[in-house]
Short mmCIF file of C-alpha atoms in Angstrom, two decimals:
data_model
loop_
_atom_site.label_atom_id
_atom_site.label_comp_id
_atom_site.label_asym_id
_atom_site.label_seq_id
_atom_site.Cartn_x
_atom_site.Cartn_y
_atom_site.Cartn_z
CA ALA F 20 -9.78 1.12 10.36
CA VAL F 21 -11.61 4.11 11.79
CA TYR F 22 -12.56 6.73 9.20
CA ARG F 23 -14.53 9.85 10.15
CA GLY F 24 -15.59 8.19 13.38
CA GLU F 25 -16.87 5.01 11.72
CA LEU F 26 -15.44 1.49 11.74
CA ILE F 27 -14.49 0.54 8.15
CA ALA F 28 -13.66 -2.91 6.78
CA ALA F 29 -13.14 -4.64 3.45
CA TYR F 30 -15.66 -7.33 2.53
CA ARG F 31 -15.70 -9.67 -0.44
CA PRO F 32 -19.18 -11.14 -1.03
CA SER F 33 -18.39 -12.20 -4.63
CA SER F 34 -15.64 -11.56 -7.17
CA ALA F 35 -15.07 -7.95 -6.06
CA SER F 36 -14.22 -6.41 -2.70
CA LEU F 37 -16.40 -3.73 -1.15
CA LEU F 38 -15.73 -1.25 1.61
CA VAL F 39 -18.32 -1.38 4.34
CA ARG F 40 -18.97 0.58 7.52
CA LEU F 41 -20.59 -0.48 10.76
CA ALA F 42 -23.92 1.35 11.11
CA GLY F 43 -25.44 0.39 14.45
CA ASN F 44 -25.17 -3.38 14.43
CA GLN F 45 -25.15 -3.91 10.65
CA TRP F 46 -22.55 -3.48 7.93
CA GLU F 47 -23.53 -1.29 4.97
CA PRO F 48 -21.68 -0.04 1.86
CA MET F 49 -19.40 2.84 2.75
CA THR F 50 -18.77 4.57 -0.57
CA ASP F 51 -20.07 4.81 -4.09
CA GLN F 52 -20.24 1.14 -5.04
CA SER F 53 -19.93 1.99 -8.73
CA VAL F 54 -16.20 1.70 -8.01
CA LEU F 55 -15.39 -1.95 -8.53
CA PHE F 56 -12.38 -3.49 -6.86
CA GLY F 57 -12.51 -6.21 -9.45
CA LEU F 58 -11.23 -9.75 -9.24
CA GLY F 59 -9.21 -9.17 -6.15
CA ASP F 60 -9.09 -8.20 -2.55
CA ILE F 61 -8.60 -5.10 -0.46
CA THR F 62 -5.96 -6.28 2.03
CA THR F 63 -5.06 -3.06 3.85
CA ILE F 64 -6.62 0.27 4.81
CA ALA F 65 -4.81 3.42 6.02
CA VAL F 66 -6.45 6.67 7.12
CA ASP F 67 -4.97 10.18 7.09
CA GLY F 68 -7.57 12.69 8.31
CA VAL F 69 -10.26 12.82 5.62
CA THR F 70 -8.33 10.61 3.18
CA LEU F 71 -8.75 6.85 3.16
CA TYR F 72 -6.22 4.69 1.29
CA VAL F 73 -6.79 1.08 0.28
CA GLY F 74 -4.29 -1.43 -1.02
CA GLY F 75 -4.60 -4.97 -2.26
CA SER F 76 -4.75 -7.04 -5.38
CA PHE F 77 -7.20 -5.18 -7.59
CA ARG F 78 -7.80 -2.84 -10.48
CA ALA F 79 -10.32 -0.27 -9.27
CA THR F 80 -12.60 0.96 -12.04
CA GLN F 81 -15.40 3.50 -12.11
CA GLY F 82 -17.59 3.87 -15.18
CA GLY F 83 -15.17 1.67 -17.10
CA ASN F 84 -12.19 3.91 -16.30
CA LEU F 85 -9.23 2.72 -14.25
CA VAL F 86 -8.95 4.77 -11.04
CA GLY F 87 -6.38 2.69 -9.16
CA GLU F 88 -4.07 -0.26 -9.63
CA GLN F 89 -3.33 -2.12 -6.36
CA VAL F 90 -3.82 1.21 -4.48
CA ALA F 91 -6.56 3.84 -4.45
CA ARG F 92 -7.61 6.88 -2.43
CA TRP F 93 -11.04 8.05 -1.22
CA ASN F 94 -11.30 11.75 -0.27
CA GLY F 95 -14.82 11.57 1.14
CA THR F 96 -16.38 12.33 -2.25
CA SER F 97 -14.58 10.39 -4.98
CA TRP F 98 -11.96 7.74 -5.72
CA SER F 99 -8.62 8.38 -7.42
CA GLY F 100 -5.41 6.53 -8.12
CA LEU F 101 -1.98 7.16 -6.63
CA GLY F 102 0.50 8.03 -9.36
CA ASP F 103 0.97 5.13 -11.78
CA GLY F 104 -0.27 2.63 -9.19
CA LEU F 105 1.77 -0.46 -8.29
CA GLN F 106 2.05 -3.32 -10.76
CA SER F 107 2.60 -6.98 -10.00
CA SER F 108 2.57 -10.25 -11.88
CA PHE F 109 1.27 -12.04 -8.76
CA PHE F 110 -0.67 -10.36 -5.99
CA GLY F 111 -0.64 -6.74 -4.89
CA VAL F 112 -0.17 -4.55 -1.83
CA GLU F 113 -0.04 -6.33 1.54
CA ASP F 114 0.32 -3.30 3.84
CA LEU F 115 0.23 0.52 3.76
CA ILE F 116 1.36 2.96 6.45
CA LEU F 117 1.47 6.71 6.69
CA ALA F 118 4.98 8.16 6.86
CA GLY F 119 4.01 11.09 9.07
CA ASN F 120 3.43 14.18 6.95
CA ARG F 121 5.81 12.79 4.36
CA GLY F 122 3.53 10.42 2.43
CA LEU F 123 2.67 6.75 2.26
CA VAL F 124 4.77 3.56 2.35
CA ALA F 125 3.60 0.29 0.77
CA THR F 126 4.91 -3.26 0.78
CA GLY F 127 3.72 -6.34 -1.05
CA TRP F 128 4.18 -8.40 -4.20
CA PHE F 129 4.62 -5.50 -6.64
CA ASP F 130 7.76 -4.73 -8.61
CA SER F 131 7.05 -1.53 -10.52
CA SER F 132 5.10 1.70 -10.71
CA GLY F 133 4.84 2.66 -14.35
CA ASP F 134 8.46 2.65 -15.58
CA THR F 135 9.96 2.86 -12.06
CA ARG F 136 11.28 -0.30 -10.37
CA VAL F 137 9.97 -0.58 -6.80
CA GLU F 138 10.92 -4.05 -5.53
CA LYS F 139 8.27 -4.95 -2.95
CA LEU F 140 8.74 -1.70 -0.99
CA ALA F 141 7.78 1.80 -2.15
CA TYR F 142 7.14 5.36 -0.99
CA TYR F 143 4.42 7.66 -2.38
CA ASP F 144 5.05 11.41 -2.06
CA GLY F 145 1.60 12.58 -3.19
CA THR F 146 2.56 12.51 -6.87
CA ARG F 147 4.54 9.36 -7.66
CA TRP F 148 5.98 6.15 -6.21
CA TYR F 149 9.69 5.81 -5.40
CA PRO F 150 11.70 2.74 -4.42
CA LEU F 151 12.95 2.50 -0.84
CA GLY F 152 16.53 1.50 -1.48
CA PRO F 153 16.92 -1.61 -3.64
CA GLY F 154 13.82 -3.17 -2.07
CA LEU F 155 13.27 -6.73 -0.82
CA HIS F 156 14.63 -9.90 -2.42
CA ASN F 157 14.77 -13.66 -1.97
CA ASP F 158 16.52 -16.45 -3.83
CA VAL F 159 13.23 -18.30 -4.29
CA VAL F 160 9.88 -17.33 -5.76
CA GLY F 161 7.51 -15.75 -3.28
CA ASP F 162 9.52 -12.92 -1.78
CA THR F 163 7.33 -10.17 -0.43
CA GLY F 164 6.85 -7.69 2.36
CA ARG F 165 3.84 -8.47 4.54
CA THR F 166 3.73 -5.87 7.29
CA LEU F 167 5.04 -2.36 8.02
CA PHE F 168 5.69 -0.30 11.12
CA MET F 169 7.22 3.17 11.42
CA ASP F 170 8.97 4.63 14.46
CA ASN F 171 11.11 7.79 14.63
CA GLY F 172 11.67 7.91 10.88
CA THR F 173 12.59 4.23 10.57
CA VAL F 174 10.36 2.00 8.46
CA TYR F 175 10.40 -1.63 9.63
CA VAL F 176 9.23 -4.28 7.20
CA GLY F 177 8.51 -7.95 7.89
CA GLY F 178 7.78 -10.62 5.34
CA ILE F 179 9.27 -13.40 3.27
CA PHE F 180 12.70 -12.31 2.06
CA ASP F 181 16.37 -12.84 2.77
CA GLN F 182 17.62 -9.47 1.58
CA ALA F 183 16.46 -5.99 2.58
CA GLY F 184 18.24 -3.76 0.10
CA ASN F 185 21.75 -5.14 -0.31
CA VAL F 186 21.93 -6.51 3.25
CA TRP F 187 21.30 -10.13 4.26
CA SER F 188 18.23 -9.87 6.45
CA GLU F 189 16.10 -12.87 7.33
CA ASN F 190 12.44 -11.73 7.00
CA ILE F 191 12.83 -8.33 8.69
CA GLY F 192 14.43 -5.08 7.55
CA ALA F 193 14.72 -1.48 8.64
CA PHE F 194 15.00 1.53 6.36
CA THR F 195 16.06 4.71 8.16
CA LEU F 196 15.02 8.18 7.04
CA LYS F 197 18.10 10.41 6.81
CA THR F 198 16.63 13.71 5.59
CA GLU F 199 13.33 15.59 5.66
CA THR F 200 12.39 14.49 2.13
CA ILE F 201 12.03 10.83 1.27
CA LEU F 202 13.63 9.91 -2.03
CA GLU F 203 15.33 6.74 -3.23
CA SER F 204 18.70 7.69 -1.73
CA ASP F 205 17.25 9.01 1.55
CA PHE F 206 16.87 5.56 3.08
CA GLU F 207 19.74 3.54 4.40
CA ILE F 208 19.34 -0.06 5.35
CA ASP F 209 20.13 -0.93 8.98
#
């Protein structure tokens, strides 16, 4: 990803991922490395102006305090979480995309955000995570969204699933934005 004119990448030299930036011809730590993306990976990076979002399979901690579960945000100065984070019994977030000026969409192995069910596909409005329709499902273990794309208010998701919402959909689904505000009922499945 490009953040503030610099090439940014996730790097895992040991048991925790780090964010690094390309400085000349060498990679160097990008942010305060007291934030530990422990025992997991950063798998996706999204940038919105001066805000950098990371997703993956991690619990980000700083000074012993949890600052993000599967997702976290860097504002150029400090790290913070996004709502209640995204919880999973397996892995975490596979992909994040910006939904224009409307927020952030995530897909991956997660199934909840706090007490809210978000089956492998969720929308963050700046305060909390919402499900996008009934989510993604499969009759076997291992259903997940892997990649996202947005075009003209339609979120396309690819992955390993046979149902997108309540519609039979072999590994690809489309969720169409119907109104200016994204909420659970604002997406219909194509």
